[in-house]
PDB file of C-alpha atoms in Angstrom:
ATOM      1  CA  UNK Z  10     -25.456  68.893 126.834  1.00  0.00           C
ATOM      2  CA  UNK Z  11     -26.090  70.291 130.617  1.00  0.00           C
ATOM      3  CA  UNK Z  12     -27.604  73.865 130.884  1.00  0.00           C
ATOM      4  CA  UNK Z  13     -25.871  76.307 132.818  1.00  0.00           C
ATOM      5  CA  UNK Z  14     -27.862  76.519 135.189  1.00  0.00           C
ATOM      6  CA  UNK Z  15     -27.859  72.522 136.119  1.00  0.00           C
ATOM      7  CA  UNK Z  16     -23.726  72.836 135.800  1.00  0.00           C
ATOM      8  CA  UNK Z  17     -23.834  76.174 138.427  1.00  0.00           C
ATOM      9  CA  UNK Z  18     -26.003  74.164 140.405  1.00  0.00           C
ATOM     10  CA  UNK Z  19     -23.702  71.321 140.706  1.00  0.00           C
ATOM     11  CA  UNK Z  20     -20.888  73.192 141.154  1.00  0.00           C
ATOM     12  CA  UNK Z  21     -22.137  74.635 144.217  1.00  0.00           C
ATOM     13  CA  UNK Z  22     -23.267  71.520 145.261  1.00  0.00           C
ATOM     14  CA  UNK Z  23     -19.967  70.270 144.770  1.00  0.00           C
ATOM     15  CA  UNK Z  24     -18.098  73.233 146.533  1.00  0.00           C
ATOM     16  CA  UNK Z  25     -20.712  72.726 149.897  1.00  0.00           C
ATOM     17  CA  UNK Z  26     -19.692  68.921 149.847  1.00  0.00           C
ATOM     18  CA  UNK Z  27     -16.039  69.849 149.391  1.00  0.00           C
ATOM     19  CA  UNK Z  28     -16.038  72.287 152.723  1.00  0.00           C
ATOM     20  CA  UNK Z  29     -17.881  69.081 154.500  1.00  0.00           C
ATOM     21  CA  UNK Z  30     -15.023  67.061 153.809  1.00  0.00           C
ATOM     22  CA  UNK Z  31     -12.446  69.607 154.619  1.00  0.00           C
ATOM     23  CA  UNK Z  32     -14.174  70.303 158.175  1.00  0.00           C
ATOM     24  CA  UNK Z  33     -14.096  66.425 158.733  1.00  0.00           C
ATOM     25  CA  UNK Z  34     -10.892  66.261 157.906  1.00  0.00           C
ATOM     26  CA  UNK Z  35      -9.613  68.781 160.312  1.00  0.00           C
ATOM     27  CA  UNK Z  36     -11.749  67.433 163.067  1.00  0.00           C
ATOM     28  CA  UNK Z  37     -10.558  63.930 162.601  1.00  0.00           C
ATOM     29  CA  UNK Z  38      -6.850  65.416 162.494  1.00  0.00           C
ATOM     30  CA  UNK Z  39      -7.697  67.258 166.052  1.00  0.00           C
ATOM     31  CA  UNK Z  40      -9.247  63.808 167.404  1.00  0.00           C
ATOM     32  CA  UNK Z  41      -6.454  61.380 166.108  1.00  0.00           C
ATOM     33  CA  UNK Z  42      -3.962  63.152 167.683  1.00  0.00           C
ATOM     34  CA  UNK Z  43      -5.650  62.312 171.272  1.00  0.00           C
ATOM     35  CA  UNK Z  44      -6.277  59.094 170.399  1.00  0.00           C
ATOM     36  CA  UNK Z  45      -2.552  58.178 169.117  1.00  0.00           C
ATOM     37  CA  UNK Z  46      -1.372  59.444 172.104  1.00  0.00           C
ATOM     38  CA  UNK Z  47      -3.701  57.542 174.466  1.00  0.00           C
ATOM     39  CA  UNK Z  48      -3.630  54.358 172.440  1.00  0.00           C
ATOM     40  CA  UNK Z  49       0.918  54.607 172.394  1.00  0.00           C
ATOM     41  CA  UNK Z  50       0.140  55.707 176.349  1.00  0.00           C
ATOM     42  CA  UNK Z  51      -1.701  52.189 176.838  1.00  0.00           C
ATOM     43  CA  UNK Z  52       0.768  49.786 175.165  1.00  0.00           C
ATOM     44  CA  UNK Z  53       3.359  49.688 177.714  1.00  0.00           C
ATOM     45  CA  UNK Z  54       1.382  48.895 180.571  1.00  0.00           C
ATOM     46  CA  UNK Z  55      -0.730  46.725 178.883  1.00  0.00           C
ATOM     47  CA  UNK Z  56       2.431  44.725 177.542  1.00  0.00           C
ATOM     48  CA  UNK Z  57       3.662  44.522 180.783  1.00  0.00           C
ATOM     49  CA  UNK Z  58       0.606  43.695 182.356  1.00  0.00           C
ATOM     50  CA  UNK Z  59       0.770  40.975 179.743  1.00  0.00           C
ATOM     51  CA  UNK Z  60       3.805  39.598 180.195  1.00  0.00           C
ATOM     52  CA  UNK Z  61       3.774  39.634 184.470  1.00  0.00           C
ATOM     53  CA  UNK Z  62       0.546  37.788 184.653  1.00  0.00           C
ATOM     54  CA  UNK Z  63       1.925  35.081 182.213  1.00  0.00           C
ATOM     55  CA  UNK Z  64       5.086  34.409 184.102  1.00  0.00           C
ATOM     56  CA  UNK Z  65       2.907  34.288 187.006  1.00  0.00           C
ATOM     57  CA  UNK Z  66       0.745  32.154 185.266  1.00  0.00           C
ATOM     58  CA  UNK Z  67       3.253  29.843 184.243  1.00  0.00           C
ATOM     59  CA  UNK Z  68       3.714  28.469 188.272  1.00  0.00           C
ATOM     60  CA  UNK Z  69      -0.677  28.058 189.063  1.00  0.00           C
ATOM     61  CA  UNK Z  70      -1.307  26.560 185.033  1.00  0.00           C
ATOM     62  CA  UNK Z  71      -0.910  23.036 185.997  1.00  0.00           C
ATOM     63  CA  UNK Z  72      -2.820  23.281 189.212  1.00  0.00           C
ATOM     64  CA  UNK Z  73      -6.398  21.523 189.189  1.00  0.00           C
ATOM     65  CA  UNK Z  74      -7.850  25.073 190.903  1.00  0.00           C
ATOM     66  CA  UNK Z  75      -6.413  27.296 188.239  1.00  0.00           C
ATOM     67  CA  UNK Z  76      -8.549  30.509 187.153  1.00  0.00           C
ATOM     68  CA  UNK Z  77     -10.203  29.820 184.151  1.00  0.00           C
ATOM     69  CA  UNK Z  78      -9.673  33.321 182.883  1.00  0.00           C
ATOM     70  CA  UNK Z  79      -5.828  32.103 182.523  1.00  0.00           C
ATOM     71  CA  UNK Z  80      -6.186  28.293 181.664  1.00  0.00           C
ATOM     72  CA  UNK Z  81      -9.588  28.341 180.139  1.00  0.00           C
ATOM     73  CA  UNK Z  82     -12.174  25.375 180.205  1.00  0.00           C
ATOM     74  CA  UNK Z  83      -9.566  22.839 179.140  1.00  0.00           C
ATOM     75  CA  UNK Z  84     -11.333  22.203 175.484  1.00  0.00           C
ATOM     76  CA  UNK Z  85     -10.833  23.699 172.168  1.00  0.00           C
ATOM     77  CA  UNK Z  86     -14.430  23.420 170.202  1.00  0.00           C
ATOM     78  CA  UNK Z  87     -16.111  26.789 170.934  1.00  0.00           C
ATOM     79  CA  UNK Z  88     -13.970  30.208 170.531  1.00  0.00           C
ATOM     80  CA  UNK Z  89     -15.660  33.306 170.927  1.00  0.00           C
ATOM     81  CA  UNK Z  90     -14.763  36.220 168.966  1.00  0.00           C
ATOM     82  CA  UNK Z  91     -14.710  40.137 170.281  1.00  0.00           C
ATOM     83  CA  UNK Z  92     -15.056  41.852 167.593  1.00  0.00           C
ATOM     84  CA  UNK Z  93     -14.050  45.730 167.524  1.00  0.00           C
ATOM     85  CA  UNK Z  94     -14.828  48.072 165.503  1.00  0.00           C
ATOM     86  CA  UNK Z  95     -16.056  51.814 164.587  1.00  0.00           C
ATOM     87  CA  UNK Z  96     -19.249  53.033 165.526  1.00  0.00           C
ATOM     88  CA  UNK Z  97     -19.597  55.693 162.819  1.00  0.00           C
ATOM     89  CA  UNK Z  98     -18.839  55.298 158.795  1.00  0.00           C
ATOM     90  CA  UNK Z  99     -16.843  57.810 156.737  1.00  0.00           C
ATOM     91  CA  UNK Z 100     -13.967  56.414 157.563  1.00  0.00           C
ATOM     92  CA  UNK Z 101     -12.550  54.593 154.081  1.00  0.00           C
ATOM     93  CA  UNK Z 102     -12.034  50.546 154.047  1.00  0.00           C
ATOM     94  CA  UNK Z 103     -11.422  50.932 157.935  1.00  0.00           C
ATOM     95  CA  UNK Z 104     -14.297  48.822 159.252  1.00  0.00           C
ATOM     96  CA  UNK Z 105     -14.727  46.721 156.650  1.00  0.00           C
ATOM     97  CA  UNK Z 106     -11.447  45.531 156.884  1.00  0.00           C
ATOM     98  CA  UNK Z 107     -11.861  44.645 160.320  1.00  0.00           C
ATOM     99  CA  UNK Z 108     -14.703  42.858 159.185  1.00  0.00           C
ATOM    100  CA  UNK Z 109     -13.322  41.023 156.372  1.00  0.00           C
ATOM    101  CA  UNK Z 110     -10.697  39.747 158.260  1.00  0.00           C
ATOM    102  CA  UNK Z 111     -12.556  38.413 160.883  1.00  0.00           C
ATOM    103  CA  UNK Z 112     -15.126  36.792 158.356  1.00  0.00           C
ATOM    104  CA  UNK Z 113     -11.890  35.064 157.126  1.00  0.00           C
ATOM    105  CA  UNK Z 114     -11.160  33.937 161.158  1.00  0.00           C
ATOM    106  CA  UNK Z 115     -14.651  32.432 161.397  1.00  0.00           C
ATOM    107  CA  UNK Z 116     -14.315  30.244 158.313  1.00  0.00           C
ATOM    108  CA  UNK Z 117     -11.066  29.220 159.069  1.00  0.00           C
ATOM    109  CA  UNK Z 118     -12.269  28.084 162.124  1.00  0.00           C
ATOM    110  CA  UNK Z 119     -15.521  26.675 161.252  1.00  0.00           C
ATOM    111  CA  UNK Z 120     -13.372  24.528 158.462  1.00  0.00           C
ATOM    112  CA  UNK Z 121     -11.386  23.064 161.314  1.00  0.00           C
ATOM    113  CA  UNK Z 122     -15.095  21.755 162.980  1.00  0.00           C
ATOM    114  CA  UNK Z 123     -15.020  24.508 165.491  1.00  0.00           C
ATOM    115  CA  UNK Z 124     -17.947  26.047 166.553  1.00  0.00           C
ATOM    116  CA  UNK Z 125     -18.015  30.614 166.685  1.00  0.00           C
ATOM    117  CA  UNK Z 126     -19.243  33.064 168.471  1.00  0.00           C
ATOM    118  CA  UNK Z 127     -19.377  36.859 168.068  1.00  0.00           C
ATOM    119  CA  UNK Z 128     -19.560  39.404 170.493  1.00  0.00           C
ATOM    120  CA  UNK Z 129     -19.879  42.287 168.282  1.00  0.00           C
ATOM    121  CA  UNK Z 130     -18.265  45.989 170.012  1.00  0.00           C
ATOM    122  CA  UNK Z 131     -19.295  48.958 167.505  1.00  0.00           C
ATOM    123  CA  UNK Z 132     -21.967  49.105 165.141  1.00  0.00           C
ATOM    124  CA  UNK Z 133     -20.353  48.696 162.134  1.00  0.00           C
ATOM    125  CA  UNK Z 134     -18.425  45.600 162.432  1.00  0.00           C
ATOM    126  CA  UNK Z 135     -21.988  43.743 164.158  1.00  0.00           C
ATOM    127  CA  UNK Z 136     -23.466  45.380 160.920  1.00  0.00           C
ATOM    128  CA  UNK Z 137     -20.786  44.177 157.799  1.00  0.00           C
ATOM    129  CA  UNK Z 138     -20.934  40.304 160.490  1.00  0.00           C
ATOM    130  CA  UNK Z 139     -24.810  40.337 161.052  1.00  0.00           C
ATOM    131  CA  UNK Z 140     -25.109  40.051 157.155  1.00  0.00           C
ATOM    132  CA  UNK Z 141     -23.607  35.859 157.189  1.00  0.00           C
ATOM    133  CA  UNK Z 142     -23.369  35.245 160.473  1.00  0.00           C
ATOM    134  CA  UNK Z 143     -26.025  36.861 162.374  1.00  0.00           C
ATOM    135  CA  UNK Z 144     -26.567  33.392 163.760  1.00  0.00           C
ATOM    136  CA  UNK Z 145     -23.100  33.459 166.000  1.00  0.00           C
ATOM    137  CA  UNK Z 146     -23.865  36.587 167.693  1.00  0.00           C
ATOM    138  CA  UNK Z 147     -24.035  36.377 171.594  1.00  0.00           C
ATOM    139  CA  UNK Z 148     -23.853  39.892 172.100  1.00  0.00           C
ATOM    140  CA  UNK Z 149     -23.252  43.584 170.998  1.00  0.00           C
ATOM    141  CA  UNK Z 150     -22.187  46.423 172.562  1.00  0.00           C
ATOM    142  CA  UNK Z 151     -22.041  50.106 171.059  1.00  0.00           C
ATOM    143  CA  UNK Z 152     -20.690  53.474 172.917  1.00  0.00           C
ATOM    144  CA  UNK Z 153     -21.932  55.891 169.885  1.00  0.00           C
ATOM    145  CA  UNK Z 154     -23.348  58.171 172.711  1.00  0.00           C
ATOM    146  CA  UNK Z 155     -19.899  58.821 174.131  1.00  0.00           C
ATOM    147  CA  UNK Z 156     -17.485  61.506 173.332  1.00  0.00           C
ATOM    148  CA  UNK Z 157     -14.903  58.930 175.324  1.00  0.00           C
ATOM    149  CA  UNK Z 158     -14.984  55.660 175.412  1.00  0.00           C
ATOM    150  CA  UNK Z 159     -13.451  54.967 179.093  1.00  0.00           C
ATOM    151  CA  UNK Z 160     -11.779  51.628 181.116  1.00  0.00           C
ATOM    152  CA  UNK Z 161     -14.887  51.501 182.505  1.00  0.00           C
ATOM    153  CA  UNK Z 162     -17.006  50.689 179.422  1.00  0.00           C
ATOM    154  CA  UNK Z 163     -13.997  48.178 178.694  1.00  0.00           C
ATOM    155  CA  UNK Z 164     -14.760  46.960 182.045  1.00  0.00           C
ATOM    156  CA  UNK Z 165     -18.328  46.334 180.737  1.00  0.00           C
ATOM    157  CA  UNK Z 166     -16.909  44.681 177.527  1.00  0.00           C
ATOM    158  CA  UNK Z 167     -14.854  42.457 180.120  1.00  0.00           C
ATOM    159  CA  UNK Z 168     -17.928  41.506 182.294  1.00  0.00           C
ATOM    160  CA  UNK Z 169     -19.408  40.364 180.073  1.00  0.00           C
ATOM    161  CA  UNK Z 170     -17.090  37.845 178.332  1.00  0.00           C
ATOM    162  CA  UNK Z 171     -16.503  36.736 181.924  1.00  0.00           C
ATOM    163  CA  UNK Z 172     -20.089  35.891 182.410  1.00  0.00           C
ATOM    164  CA  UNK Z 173     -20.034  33.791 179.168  1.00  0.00           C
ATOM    165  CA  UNK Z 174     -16.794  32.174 180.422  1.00  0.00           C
ATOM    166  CA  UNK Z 175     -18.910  31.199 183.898  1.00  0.00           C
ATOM    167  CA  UNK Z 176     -21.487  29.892 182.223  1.00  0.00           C
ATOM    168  CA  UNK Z 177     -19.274  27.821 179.637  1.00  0.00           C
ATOM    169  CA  UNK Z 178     -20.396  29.585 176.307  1.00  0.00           C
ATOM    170  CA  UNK Z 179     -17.193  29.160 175.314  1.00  0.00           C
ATOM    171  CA  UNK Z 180     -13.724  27.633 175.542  1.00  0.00           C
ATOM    172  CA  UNK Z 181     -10.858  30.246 173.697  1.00  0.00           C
ATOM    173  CA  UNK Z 182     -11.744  33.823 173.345  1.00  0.00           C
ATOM    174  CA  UNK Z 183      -9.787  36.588 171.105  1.00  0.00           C
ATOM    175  CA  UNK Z 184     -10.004  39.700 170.440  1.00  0.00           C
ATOM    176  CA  UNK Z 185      -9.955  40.743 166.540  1.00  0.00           C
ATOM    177  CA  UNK Z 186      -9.602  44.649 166.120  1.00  0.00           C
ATOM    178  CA  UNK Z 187      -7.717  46.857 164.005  1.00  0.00           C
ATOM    179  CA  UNK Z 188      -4.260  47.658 165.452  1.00  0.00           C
ATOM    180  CA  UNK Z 189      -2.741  51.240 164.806  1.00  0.00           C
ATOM    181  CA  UNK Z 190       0.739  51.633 162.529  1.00  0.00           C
ATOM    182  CA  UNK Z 191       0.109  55.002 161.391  1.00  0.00           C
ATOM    183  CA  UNK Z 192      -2.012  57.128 159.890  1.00  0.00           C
ATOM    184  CA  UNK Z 193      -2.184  55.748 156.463  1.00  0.00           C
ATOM    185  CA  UNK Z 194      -1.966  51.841 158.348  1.00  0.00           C
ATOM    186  CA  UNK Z 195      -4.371  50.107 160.444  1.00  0.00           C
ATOM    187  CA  UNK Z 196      -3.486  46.307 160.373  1.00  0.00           C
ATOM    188  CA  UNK Z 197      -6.154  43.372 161.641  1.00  0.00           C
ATOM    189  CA  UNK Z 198      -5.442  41.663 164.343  1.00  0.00           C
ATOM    190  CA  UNK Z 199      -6.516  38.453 166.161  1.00  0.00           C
ATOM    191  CA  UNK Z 200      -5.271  38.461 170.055  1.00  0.00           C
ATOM    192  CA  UNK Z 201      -5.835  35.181 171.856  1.00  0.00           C
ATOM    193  CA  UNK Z 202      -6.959  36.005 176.043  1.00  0.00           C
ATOM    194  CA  UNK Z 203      -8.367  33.058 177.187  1.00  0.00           C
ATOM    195  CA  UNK Z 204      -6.613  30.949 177.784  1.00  0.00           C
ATOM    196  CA  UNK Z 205      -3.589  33.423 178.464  1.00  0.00           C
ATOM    197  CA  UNK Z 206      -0.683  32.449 176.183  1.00  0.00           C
ATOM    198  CA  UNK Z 207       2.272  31.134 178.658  1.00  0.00           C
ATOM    199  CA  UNK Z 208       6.064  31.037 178.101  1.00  0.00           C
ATOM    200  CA  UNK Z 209       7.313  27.772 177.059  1.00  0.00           C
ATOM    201  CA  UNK Z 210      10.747  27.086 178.344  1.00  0.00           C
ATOM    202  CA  UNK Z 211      12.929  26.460 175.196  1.00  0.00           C
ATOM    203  CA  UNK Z 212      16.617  25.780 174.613  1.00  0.00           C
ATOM    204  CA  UNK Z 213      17.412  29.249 174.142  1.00  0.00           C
ATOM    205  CA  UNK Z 214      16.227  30.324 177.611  1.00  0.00           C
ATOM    206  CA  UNK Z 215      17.790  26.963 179.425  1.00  0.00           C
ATOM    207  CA  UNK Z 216      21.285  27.818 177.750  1.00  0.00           C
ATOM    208  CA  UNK Z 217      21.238  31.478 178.745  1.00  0.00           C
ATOM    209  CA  UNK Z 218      22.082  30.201 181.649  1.00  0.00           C
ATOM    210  CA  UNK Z 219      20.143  30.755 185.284  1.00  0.00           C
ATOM    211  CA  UNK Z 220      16.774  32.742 185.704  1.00  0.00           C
ATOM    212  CA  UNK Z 221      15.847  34.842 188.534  1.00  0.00           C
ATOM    213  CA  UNK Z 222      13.693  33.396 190.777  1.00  0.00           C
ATOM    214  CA  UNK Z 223      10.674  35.997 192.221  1.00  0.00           C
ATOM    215  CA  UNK Z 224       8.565  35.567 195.787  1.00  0.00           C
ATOM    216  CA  UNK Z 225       5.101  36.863 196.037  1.00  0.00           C
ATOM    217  CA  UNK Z 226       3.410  37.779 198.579  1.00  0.00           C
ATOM    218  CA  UNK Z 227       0.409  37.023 198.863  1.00  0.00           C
ATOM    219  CA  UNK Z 228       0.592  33.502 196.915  1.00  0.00           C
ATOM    220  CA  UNK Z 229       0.667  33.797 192.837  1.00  0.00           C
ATOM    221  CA  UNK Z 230      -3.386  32.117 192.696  1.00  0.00           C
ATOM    222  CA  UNK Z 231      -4.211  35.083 195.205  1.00  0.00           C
ATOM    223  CA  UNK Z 232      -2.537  37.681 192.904  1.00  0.00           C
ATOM    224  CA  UNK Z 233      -3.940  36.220 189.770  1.00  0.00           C
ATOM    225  CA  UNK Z 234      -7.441  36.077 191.139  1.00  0.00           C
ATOM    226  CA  UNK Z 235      -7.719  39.742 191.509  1.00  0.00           C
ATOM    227  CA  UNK Z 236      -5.478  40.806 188.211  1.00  0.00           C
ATOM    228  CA  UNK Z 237      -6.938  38.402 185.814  1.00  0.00           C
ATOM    229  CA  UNK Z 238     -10.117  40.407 185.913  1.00  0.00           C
ATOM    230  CA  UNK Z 239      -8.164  43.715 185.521  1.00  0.00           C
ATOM    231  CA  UNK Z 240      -5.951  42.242 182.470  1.00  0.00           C
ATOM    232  CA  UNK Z 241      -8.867  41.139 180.590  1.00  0.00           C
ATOM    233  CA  UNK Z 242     -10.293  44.424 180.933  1.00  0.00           C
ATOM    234  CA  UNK Z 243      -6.837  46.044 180.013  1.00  0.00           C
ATOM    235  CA  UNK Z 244      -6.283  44.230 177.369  1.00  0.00           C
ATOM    236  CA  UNK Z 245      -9.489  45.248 175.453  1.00  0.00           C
ATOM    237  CA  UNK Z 246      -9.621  48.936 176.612  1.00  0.00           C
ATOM    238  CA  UNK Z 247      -6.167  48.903 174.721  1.00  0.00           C
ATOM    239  CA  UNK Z 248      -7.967  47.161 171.777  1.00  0.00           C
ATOM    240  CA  UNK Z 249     -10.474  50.193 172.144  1.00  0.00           C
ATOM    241  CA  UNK Z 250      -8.376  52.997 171.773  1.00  0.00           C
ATOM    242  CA  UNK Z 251      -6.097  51.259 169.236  1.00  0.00           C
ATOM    243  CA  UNK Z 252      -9.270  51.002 167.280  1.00  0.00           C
ATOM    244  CA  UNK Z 253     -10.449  54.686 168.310  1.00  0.00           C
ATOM    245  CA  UNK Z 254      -6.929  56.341 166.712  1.00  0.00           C
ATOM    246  CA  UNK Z 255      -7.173  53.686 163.855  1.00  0.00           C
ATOM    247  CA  UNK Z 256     -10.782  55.026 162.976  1.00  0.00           C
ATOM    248  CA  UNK Z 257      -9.542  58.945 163.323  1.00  0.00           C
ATOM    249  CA  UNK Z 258      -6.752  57.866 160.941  1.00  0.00           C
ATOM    250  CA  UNK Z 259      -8.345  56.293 158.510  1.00  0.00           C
ATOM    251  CA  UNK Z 260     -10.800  59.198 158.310  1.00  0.00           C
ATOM    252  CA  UNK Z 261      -8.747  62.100 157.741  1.00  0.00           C
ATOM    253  CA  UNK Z 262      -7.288  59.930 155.477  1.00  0.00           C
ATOM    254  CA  UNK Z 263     -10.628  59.324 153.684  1.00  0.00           C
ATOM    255  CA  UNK Z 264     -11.581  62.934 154.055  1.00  0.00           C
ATOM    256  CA  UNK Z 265      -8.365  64.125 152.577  1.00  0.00           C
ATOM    257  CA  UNK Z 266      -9.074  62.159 149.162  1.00  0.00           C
ATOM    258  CA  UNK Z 267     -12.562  63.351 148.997  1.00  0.00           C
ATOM    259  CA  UNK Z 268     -11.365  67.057 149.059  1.00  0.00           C
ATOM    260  CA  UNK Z 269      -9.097  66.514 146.511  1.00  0.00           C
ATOM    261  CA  UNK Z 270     -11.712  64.362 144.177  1.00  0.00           C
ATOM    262  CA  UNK Z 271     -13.869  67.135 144.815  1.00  0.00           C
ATOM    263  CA  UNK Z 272     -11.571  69.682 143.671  1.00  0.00           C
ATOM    264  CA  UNK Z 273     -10.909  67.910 140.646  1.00  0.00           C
ATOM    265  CA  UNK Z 274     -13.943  67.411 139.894  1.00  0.00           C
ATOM    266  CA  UNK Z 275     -15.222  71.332 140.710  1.00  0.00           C
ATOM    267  CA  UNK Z 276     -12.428  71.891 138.192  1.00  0.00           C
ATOM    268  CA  UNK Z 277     -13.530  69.923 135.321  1.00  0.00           C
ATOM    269  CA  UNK Z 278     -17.349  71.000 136.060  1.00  0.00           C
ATOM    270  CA  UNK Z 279     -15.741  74.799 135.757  1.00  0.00           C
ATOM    271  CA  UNK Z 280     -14.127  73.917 132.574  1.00  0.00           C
ATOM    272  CA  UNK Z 281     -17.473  72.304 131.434  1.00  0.00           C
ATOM    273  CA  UNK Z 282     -19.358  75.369 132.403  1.00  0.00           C
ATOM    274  CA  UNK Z 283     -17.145  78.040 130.786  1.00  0.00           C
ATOM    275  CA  UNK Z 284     -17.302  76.013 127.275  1.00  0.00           C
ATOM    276  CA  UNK Z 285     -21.047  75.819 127.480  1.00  0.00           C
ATOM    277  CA  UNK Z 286     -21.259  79.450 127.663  1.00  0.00           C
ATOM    278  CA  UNK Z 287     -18.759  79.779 125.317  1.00  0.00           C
ATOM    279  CA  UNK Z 288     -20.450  77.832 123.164  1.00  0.00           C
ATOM    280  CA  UNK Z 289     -23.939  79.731 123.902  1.00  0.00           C
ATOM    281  CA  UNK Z 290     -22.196  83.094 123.259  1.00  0.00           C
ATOM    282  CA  UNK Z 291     -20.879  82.115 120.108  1.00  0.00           C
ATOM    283  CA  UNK Z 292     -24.441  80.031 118.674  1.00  0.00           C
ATOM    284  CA  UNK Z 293     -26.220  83.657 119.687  1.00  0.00           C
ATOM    285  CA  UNK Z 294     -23.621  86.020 117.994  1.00  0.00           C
ATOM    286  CA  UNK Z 295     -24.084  83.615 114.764  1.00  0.00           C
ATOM    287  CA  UNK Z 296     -27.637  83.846 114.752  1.00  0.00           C
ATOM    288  CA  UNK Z 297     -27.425  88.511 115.605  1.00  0.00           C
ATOM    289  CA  UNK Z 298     -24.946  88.435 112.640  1.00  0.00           C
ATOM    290  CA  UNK Z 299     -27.384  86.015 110.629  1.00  0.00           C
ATOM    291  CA  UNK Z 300     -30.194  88.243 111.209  1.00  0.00           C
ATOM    292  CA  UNK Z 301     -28.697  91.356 110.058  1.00  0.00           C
ATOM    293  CA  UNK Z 302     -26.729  90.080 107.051  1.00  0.00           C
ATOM    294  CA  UNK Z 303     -31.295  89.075 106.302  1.00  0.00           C
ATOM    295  CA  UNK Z 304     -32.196  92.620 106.657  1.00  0.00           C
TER     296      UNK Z 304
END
C-alpha cells in the first residue's frame, strides 16, 4: 500500500498536469476558431480557382506546347506525394492519421509498379514516414518558427514542387493532408494537381442542351501560364490551413479528454488517500486502546 505522502504527492502532480491540459485546451479553442474561419474563407476561391483553370484547361490540353503544370510529363510511373501535416504533437491520432493514410497511398501505389516520392511539409508526418520510407523523401519543409503560416510559405511549398516538375522528378503529384469536417472530424485526403483533373464531356452535359461559349483575352495558354503557378500555390496554402484548423481541433479535443481522465483519476487517488488515512487512524487507535487495556 502507497504512503500518504507518495499519494499527496501524486495528487498534486496530477492536479498541475490537469491545469496544463485545461490551459491547452483553451488556447487551442482561441486558435481553432481563427483557423476554421481562414481555412472556410479559402475554400471558395480556391474551388473556383479550381474549376476556371480546368475549363480553361480543357481548350490548351491537347496542344503539343501545353504547361506541364496542367498536363504533366505525359507518363504515369513516378507520383510525388506532398505530404501535410502538424508540426507540434499533443494533438490525439491527428498526425498519425495523416500518416497512416498516406503509408496506405504509397503501397498502393508501389503494388501497381509505380515508383514514390515524398515531400514531407511538418515535422510530424516526415517523422511517423521517415520510419519505412525514409528512402522516398525528396524534401521537407517545416514552419514551427511561425505563429502564421502565410501564402507565401505555400508559395515556397509550390516552388519547389515546380522545380522537381522542371527537372522531371516526377510525373503526377498530390497532395495528401487532413481535410477539416469539424471539430471532432478531420478526414485524409489525397488531391491530385498535376496533371490538373479536366472535365470530360459526358451525356449528361451534351443533353442539357447548349453551353456558353467564353473569349479571353489575352489567349487561354497566356492566362494559364501566369495562373497555373498561382493555383498550385492556392491549392496547397488551402491544404495548409485546412490542416492548421484540423490540428487546433483535434487538440482541444485531445486536451478536453485529458482533463477529464485527470479528474477521474485525482478522484480515485482522493478516495485512495482518505482510506489510507482512515485506515492509519484506525491501526493507531487499536494499538492506544491496546496499550492501555496492558497497563
Amino acid at each position: 500500500m502507497a504512503s500518504l505522502k507518495s499519494l499527496r504527492m501524486r495528487i498534486n502532480s496530477v492536479k498541475s498536469t490537469r491545469k496544463i491540459t485545461q490551459a491547452m485546451k483553451m488556447v487551442a479553442a482561441a486558435k481553432l476558431r481563427r483557423a476554421q474561419s481562414r481555412a472556410e474563407a479559402a475554400r471558395p476561391y480556391a474551388e473556383r480557382m479550381e474549376r476556371m483553370l480546368a475549363s480553361l484547361g480543357t481548350a490548351v490540353a491537347g496542344q503539343p506546347d501545353a504547361p506541364r503544370l496542367l498536363v504533366g510529363t505525359g507518363g504515369d510511373a513516378v507520383h510525388l506525394l506532398v505530404v501535410i501535416s502538424g508540426d507540434r504533437g499533443l494533438a490525439g491520432a491527428f498526425n498519425t492519421n495523416v500518416g497512416r493514410f498516406a503509408r496506405l497511398r504509397i503501397r498502393e501505389l508501389e503494388s501497381h509498379g509505380k515508383t514514390v516520392k515524398i515531400l514531407a511539409v511538418g515535422r510530424k508526418g516526415a517523422t511517423y514516414l521517415k520510419r519505412e520510407f525514409a528512402s522516398r523523401f525528396v524534401g521537407e519543409m517545416s514552419f514551427a518558427g511561425k505563429k502564421v503560416v502565410g501564402f507565401d510559405d505555400a508559395a515556397e511549398v509550390a516552388a519547389k514542387v515546380t522545380e522537381l516538375l522542371d527537372e522531371g522528378a516526377f510525373d503526377v503529384c498530390s497532395l495528401v493532408y487532413n481535410r477539416f469536417r469539424n471539430v471532432i472530424s478531420q478526414v485524409p485526403t489525397a488531391q491530385q494537381m498535376i496533371p490538373a483533373a479536366l472535365p470530360e464531356a459526358d451525356e449528361t452535359s451534351q443533353a442539357a442542351g447548349p453551353q456558353a461559349l467564353y473569349e479571353y483575352e489575352p489567349a487561354e495558354d497566356q492566362i494559364l501560364a501566369a495562373l497555373l503557378p498561382q493555383n498550385l500555390a492556392v491549392q496547397i496554402y488551402r491544404a495548409i490551413l485546412e490542416t492548421s484548423a484540423g490540428f487546433y481541433g483535434s487538440q482541444m479535443t485531445a486536451m478536453d479528454n485529458a482533463t477529464r481522465n485527470a479528474g477521474e483519476m485525482i478522484n480515485k487517488l482522493t478516495l485512495n488517500y482518505n482510506r489510507t488515512r482512515q485506515a492509519n487512524i484506525t491501526r493507531e487507535l487499536i494499538e492506544i486502546i491496546s496499550g492501555a487495556e496492558a497497563l
